[in-house]
PDB file of C-alpha atoms in Angstrom:
ATOM      1  CA  MET A  31      -0.032  -0.118   0.206  1.00  0.00           C
ATOM      2  CA  GLN A  32       1.146   3.492  -0.635  1.00  0.00           C
ATOM      3  CA  PHE A  33       0.291   6.553   1.462  1.00  0.00           C
ATOM      4  CA  THR A  34       1.229  10.340   1.650  1.00  0.00           C
ATOM      5  CA  VAL A  35       1.719  11.142   5.165  1.00  0.00           C
ATOM      6  CA  ASN A  36       3.018  14.597   6.103  1.00  0.00           C
ATOM      7  CA  GLY A  37       3.849  15.262   2.390  1.00  0.00           C
ATOM      8  CA  THR A  38       6.058  12.208   2.128  1.00  0.00           C
ATOM      9  CA  VAL A  39       5.128   9.092   0.003  1.00  0.00           C
ATOM     10  CA  TRP A  40       5.200   5.928   2.297  1.00  0.00           C
ATOM     11  CA  GLU A  41       5.071   2.328   1.181  1.00  0.00           C
ATOM     12  CA  ALA A  42       3.866  -0.238   3.753  1.00  0.00           C
ATOM     13  CA  LYS A  43       2.975  -4.017   3.922  1.00  0.00           C
ATOM     14  CA  ALA A  44       0.285  -4.609   6.307  1.00  0.00           C
ATOM     15  CA  ASP A  45      -2.649  -6.659   6.831  1.00  0.00           C
ATOM     16  CA  ILE A  46      -5.801  -5.560   5.284  1.00  0.00           C
ATOM     17  CA  ARG A  47      -7.345  -5.499   8.846  1.00  0.00           C
ATOM     18  CA  THR A  48      -4.801  -2.964  10.029  1.00  0.00           C
ATOM     19  CA  SER A  49      -6.271   0.345  11.198  1.00  0.00           C
ATOM     20  CA  LEU A  50      -4.915   3.504  10.140  1.00  0.00           C
ATOM     21  CA  LEU A  51      -3.629   4.264  13.512  1.00  0.00           C
ATOM     22  CA  ASP A  52      -1.568   0.990  13.752  1.00  0.00           C
ATOM     23  CA  LEU A  53      -0.247   1.646  10.281  1.00  0.00           C
ATOM     24  CA  LEU A  54       0.948   5.097  11.468  1.00  0.00           C
ATOM     25  CA  ARG A  55       2.421   3.946  14.675  1.00  0.00           C
ATOM     26  CA  ASP A  56       3.769   0.475  14.124  1.00  0.00           C
ATOM     27  CA  HIS A  57       4.330   0.382  10.380  1.00  0.00           C
ATOM     28  CA  LEU A  58       5.609   4.097   9.816  1.00  0.00           C
ATOM     29  CA  GLY A  59       6.862   4.865  13.188  1.00  0.00           C
ATOM     30  CA  LEU A  60       4.916   8.163  13.701  1.00  0.00           C
ATOM     31  CA  ALA A  61       4.055   7.650  17.430  1.00  0.00           C
ATOM     32  CA  GLY A  62       2.738  11.158  17.850  1.00  0.00           C
ATOM     33  CA  THR A  63      -0.937   9.951  17.194  1.00  0.00           C
ATOM     34  CA  LYS A  64      -1.804   8.165  20.199  1.00  0.00           C
ATOM     35  CA  LYS A  65      -3.873   5.068  20.779  1.00  0.00           C
ATOM     36  CA  GLY A  66      -6.141   5.916  23.714  1.00  0.00           C
ATOM     37  CA  CYS A  67      -9.244   3.759  23.754  1.00  0.00           C
ATOM     38  CA  ASP A  68      -9.020   2.057  20.326  1.00  0.00           C
ATOM     39  CA  HIS A  69     -12.925   2.597  20.254  1.00  0.00           C
ATOM     40  CA  GLY A  70     -13.185   5.974  18.830  1.00  0.00           C
ATOM     41  CA  GLN A  71     -14.424   7.303  22.241  1.00  0.00           C
ATOM     42  CA  CYS A  72     -11.389   9.459  23.091  1.00  0.00           C
ATOM     43  CA  GLY A  73      -9.948  11.332  20.064  1.00  0.00           C
ATOM     44  CA  ALA A  74      -6.431  10.864  21.161  1.00  0.00           C
ATOM     45  CA  CYS A  75      -5.845   9.185  17.528  1.00  0.00           C
ATOM     46  CA  THR A  76      -7.347  12.265  15.491  1.00  0.00           C
ATOM     47  CA  VAL A  77      -5.533  12.833  12.234  1.00  0.00           C
ATOM     48  CA  LEU A  78      -6.531  14.664   9.035  1.00  0.00           C
ATOM     49  CA  VAL A  79      -7.189  12.694   5.802  1.00  0.00           C
ATOM     50  CA  ASN A  80      -7.576  15.103   2.761  1.00  0.00           C
ATOM     51  CA  GLY A  81      -8.161  17.788   5.329  1.00  0.00           C
ATOM     52  CA  ARG A  82     -10.969  16.098   7.091  1.00  0.00           C
ATOM     53  CA  ARG A  83     -10.283  15.054  10.822  1.00  0.00           C
ATOM     54  CA  ILE A  84     -10.991  11.506  11.520  1.00  0.00           C
ATOM     55  CA  ASN A  85     -10.348   8.789  14.480  1.00  0.00           C
ATOM     56  CA  ALA A  86      -7.463   6.910  13.001  1.00  0.00           C
ATOM     57  CA  CYS A  87      -8.421   3.893  15.213  1.00  0.00           C
ATOM     58  CA  LEU A  88     -12.018   3.508  13.439  1.00  0.00           C
ATOM     59  CA  THR A  89     -10.550   3.313   9.932  1.00  0.00           C
ATOM     60  CA  LEU A  90      -8.732   0.534   8.072  1.00  0.00           C
ATOM     61  CA  ALA A  91      -5.320   1.649   6.459  1.00  0.00           C
ATOM     62  CA  VAL A  92      -6.281   0.099   3.184  1.00  0.00           C
ATOM     63  CA  MET A  93      -9.202   2.368   2.697  1.00  0.00           C
ATOM     64  CA  HIS A  94      -6.909   5.406   2.549  1.00  0.00           C
ATOM     65  CA  GLU A  95      -4.428   4.250   0.001  1.00  0.00           C
ATOM     66  CA  GLY A  96      -3.486   7.288  -1.999  1.00  0.00           C
ATOM     67  CA  ASP A  97      -5.085   9.774   0.559  1.00  0.00           C
ATOM     68  CA  ALA A  98      -3.210  12.770   1.889  1.00  0.00           C
ATOM     69  CA  ILE A  99      -2.825  12.063   5.583  1.00  0.00           C
ATOM     70  CA  THR A 100      -1.580  14.652   8.181  1.00  0.00           C
ATOM     71  CA  THR A 101      -0.269  13.655  11.616  1.00  0.00           C
ATOM     72  CA  ILE A 102       0.946  15.866  14.309  1.00  0.00           C
ATOM     73  CA  GLU A 103       4.423  15.324  13.231  1.00  0.00           C
ATOM     74  CA  GLY A 104       3.205  17.228   9.981  1.00  0.00           C
ATOM     75  CA  LEU A 105       1.901  20.245  11.256  1.00  0.00           C
ATOM     76  CA  ALA A 106       5.284  22.166  12.302  1.00  0.00           C
ATOM     77  CA  ASP A 107       7.354  23.636   9.476  1.00  0.00           C
ATOM     78  CA  GLY A 108      10.701  22.725  10.756  1.00  0.00           C
ATOM     79  CA  ASP A 109      11.400  24.428  14.000  1.00  0.00           C
ATOM     80  CA  THR A 110       8.428  26.845  13.399  1.00  0.00           C
ATOM     81  CA  LEU A 111       5.395  25.421  15.339  1.00  0.00           C
ATOM     82  CA  HIS A 112       1.988  25.422  13.663  1.00  0.00           C
ATOM     83  CA  PRO A 113      -0.212  28.373  14.896  1.00  0.00           C
ATOM     84  CA  MET A 114      -2.535  25.760  17.040  1.00  0.00           C
ATOM     85  CA  GLN A 115       0.797  24.213  18.435  1.00  0.00           C
ATOM     86  CA  ALA A 116       2.118  27.487  19.457  1.00  0.00           C
ATOM     87  CA  ALA A 117      -1.336  28.421  21.050  1.00  0.00           C
ATOM     88  CA  PHE A 118      -1.649  25.201  23.012  1.00  0.00           C
ATOM     89  CA  VAL A 119       1.909  26.100  24.390  1.00  0.00           C
ATOM     90  CA  ARG A 120       1.041  29.732  25.390  1.00  0.00           C
ATOM     91  CA  HIS A 121      -2.242  28.804  26.983  1.00  0.00           C
ATOM     92  CA  ASP A 122      -0.994  25.613  28.732  1.00  0.00           C
ATOM     93  CA  GLY A 123      -3.486  23.569  26.703  1.00  0.00           C
ATOM     94  CA  PHE A 124      -2.022  20.292  28.196  1.00  0.00           C
ATOM     95  CA  GLN A 125      -1.245  18.602  31.336  1.00  0.00           C
ATOM     96  CA  CYS A 126      -0.129  15.069  30.785  1.00  0.00           C
ATOM     97  CA  GLY A 127       0.221  15.711  27.219  1.00  0.00           C
ATOM     98  CA  PHE A 128      -1.201  12.348  26.249  1.00  0.00           C
ATOM     99  CA  CYS A 129      -4.237  13.735  24.424  1.00  0.00           C
ATOM    100  CA  THR A 130      -2.531  16.949  23.019  1.00  0.00           C
ATOM    101  CA  PRO A 131      -1.592  15.409  19.573  1.00  0.00           C
ATOM    102  CA  GLY A 132      -5.310  14.424  19.043  1.00  0.00           C
ATOM    103  CA  GLN A 133      -6.780  17.673  20.509  1.00  0.00           C
ATOM    104  CA  ILE A 134      -4.401  19.820  18.219  1.00  0.00           C
ATOM    105  CA  MET A 135      -5.288  17.712  15.257  1.00  0.00           C
ATOM    106  CA  SER A 136      -8.952  17.778  15.993  1.00  0.00           C
ATOM    107  CA  ALA A 137      -8.894  21.594  16.350  1.00  0.00           C
ATOM    108  CA  VAL A 138      -7.182  22.206  13.015  1.00  0.00           C
ATOM    109  CA  GLY A 139      -9.668  20.138  11.498  1.00  0.00           C
ATOM    110  CA  MET A 140     -12.463  21.856  13.286  1.00  0.00           C
ATOM    111  CA  LEU A 141     -11.377  25.336  12.140  1.00  0.00           C
ATOM    112  CA  ALA A 142     -11.296  24.049   8.458  1.00  0.00           C
ATOM    113  CA  GLU A 143     -14.854  22.770   9.031  1.00  0.00           C
ATOM    114  CA  VAL A 144     -15.982  26.155  10.111  1.00  0.00           C
ATOM    115  CA  GLN A 145     -14.122  27.754   7.086  1.00  0.00           C
ATOM    116  CA  ALA A 146     -16.412  25.453   4.954  1.00  0.00           C
ATOM    117  CA  GLY A 147     -19.412  26.729   6.674  1.00  0.00           C
ATOM    118  CA  MET A 148     -20.277  23.492   8.556  1.00  0.00           C
ATOM    119  CA  PRO A 149     -22.542  24.080  11.462  1.00  0.00           C
ATOM    120  CA  SER A 150     -22.521  22.043  14.899  1.00  0.00           C
ATOM    121  CA  HIS A 151     -25.491  21.284  17.185  1.00  0.00           C
ATOM    122  CA  VAL A 152     -25.087  24.318  19.006  1.00  0.00           C
ATOM    123  CA  SER A 153     -24.882  26.976  15.964  1.00  0.00           C
ATOM    124  CA  ALA A 154     -27.358  29.540  16.277  1.00  0.00           C
ATOM    125  CA  THR A 155     -28.041  29.672  12.450  1.00  0.00           C
ATOM    126  CA  LEU A 156     -27.253  27.534   9.518  1.00  0.00           C
ATOM    127  CA  ASP A 157     -26.010  30.713   7.548  1.00  0.00           C
ATOM    128  CA  SER A 158     -22.993  31.486   9.345  1.00  0.00           C
ATOM    129  CA  VAL A 159     -21.034  30.051  12.233  1.00  0.00           C
ATOM    130  CA  SER A 160     -19.530  32.231  15.111  1.00  0.00           C
ATOM    131  CA  LEU A 161     -16.709  30.363  17.065  1.00  0.00           C
ATOM    132  CA  ASN A 162     -17.619  31.280  20.619  1.00  0.00           C
ATOM    133  CA  GLU A 163     -16.913  29.237  23.752  1.00  0.00           C
ATOM    134  CA  GLU A 164     -19.893  27.183  23.476  1.00  0.00           C
ATOM    135  CA  GLU A 165     -19.411  26.519  19.766  1.00  0.00           C
ATOM    136  CA  ILE A 166     -15.732  25.471  20.324  1.00  0.00           C
ATOM    137  CA  SER A 167     -16.539  23.343  23.292  1.00  0.00           C
ATOM    138  CA  GLU A 168     -19.232  21.404  21.413  1.00  0.00           C
ATOM    139  CA  ARG A 169     -17.028  21.072  18.103  1.00  0.00           C
ATOM    140  CA  MET A 170     -14.192  19.631  20.333  1.00  0.00           C
ATOM    141  CA  SER A 171     -16.617  17.393  22.338  1.00  0.00           C
ATOM    142  CA  GLY A 172     -15.066  14.105  20.718  1.00  0.00           C
ATOM    143  CA  ASN A 173     -12.006  14.683  22.404  1.00  0.00           C
ATOM    144  CA  LEU A 174     -11.365  13.716  25.731  1.00  0.00           C
ATOM    145  CA  CYS A 175      -8.815  15.158  28.308  1.00  0.00           C
ATOM    146  CA  ARG A 176      -8.389  13.147  31.349  1.00  0.00           C
ATOM    147  CA  CYS A 177      -6.586  15.852  33.158  1.00  0.00           C
ATOM    148  CA  SER A 178      -9.337  18.325  32.386  1.00  0.00           C
ATOM    149  CA  ALA A 179      -7.502  21.104  30.582  1.00  0.00           C
ATOM    150  CA  TYR A 180     -10.520  21.889  28.647  1.00  0.00           C
ATOM    151  CA  PRO A 181     -10.721  25.631  29.697  1.00  0.00           C
ATOM    152  CA  ASN A 182      -7.016  26.042  28.312  1.00  0.00           C
ATOM    153  CA  ILE A 183      -7.598  23.970  25.228  1.00  0.00           C
ATOM    154  CA  VAL A 184     -10.534  26.171  24.425  1.00  0.00           C
ATOM    155  CA  ASP A 185      -8.499  29.436  25.090  1.00  0.00           C
ATOM    156  CA  ALA A 186      -5.948  28.114  22.696  1.00  0.00           C
ATOM    157  CA  ILE A 187      -8.116  27.542  20.108  1.00  0.00           C
ATOM    158  CA  ALA A 188      -9.932  31.007  20.670  1.00  0.00           C
ATOM    159  CA  ASP A 189      -6.536  32.536  20.461  1.00  0.00           C
ATOM    160  CA  VAL A 190      -5.924  31.045  16.896  1.00  0.00           C
ATOM    161  CA  VAL A 191      -9.580  32.224  15.984  1.00  0.00           C
ATOM    162  CA  ALA A 192      -8.749  35.680  17.125  1.00  0.00           C
ATOM    163  CA  VAL A 193      -6.005  36.107  14.710  1.00  0.00           C
ATOM    164  CA  ALA A 194      -7.775  34.681  11.739  1.00  0.00           C
ATOM    165  CA  PRO A 195     -10.944  36.741  10.852  1.00  0.00           C
ATOM    166  CA  ALA A 196     -11.846  34.387   8.111  1.00  0.00           C
ATOM    167  CA  ILE A 197     -12.371  31.529  10.670  1.00  0.00           C
ATOM    168  CA  ARG A 198     -13.791  33.700  13.194  1.00  0.00           C
ATOM    169  CA  GLU A 199     -16.642  34.525  10.940  1.00  0.00           C
ATOM    170  CA  GLY A 200     -17.157  31.302   9.237  1.00  0.00           C
ATOM    171  CA  ALA A 201     -15.915  32.283   5.743  1.00  0.00           C
ATOM    172  CA  GLY A 202     -17.338  30.074   3.172  1.00  0.00           C
ATOM    173  CA  ALA A 203     -20.678  29.948   4.694  1.00  0.00           C
TER     174      ALA A 203
END
């Protein structure tokens, strides 16, 4: 199977029953994506596939042959952190750090959803989306933090939104 992960083409021989999470961790050596529950309930394994966030533990690797996959290792540009990574550091959006890669990947994917005009269950209107604390919390509800760093996680995401007007106003809606 051939995959493009973080801009690099990888070849891997794996059983067709191998999850995308296990392919990333065990076959490609990308251990940033965490195996939390292995049931899609915690979000620790969140990655972007063709720009959309998914739980890597719930999908088979073979289903993503040829897709563009982004993991936490692919966000930074050399020593320059992605804006979301930098915001998590500034706002102490982590404690033990186990869920942090999944939280960051989910936040990046969530902001892309907002830019595409996708509403959530708490969106006041279907016409445009405004990212307030309630909206961010709802959209990130699939990512658990057992240390309860939620207020800092929301603050980190809000910080990125504050410097990106197109995201703040749900451009594309």
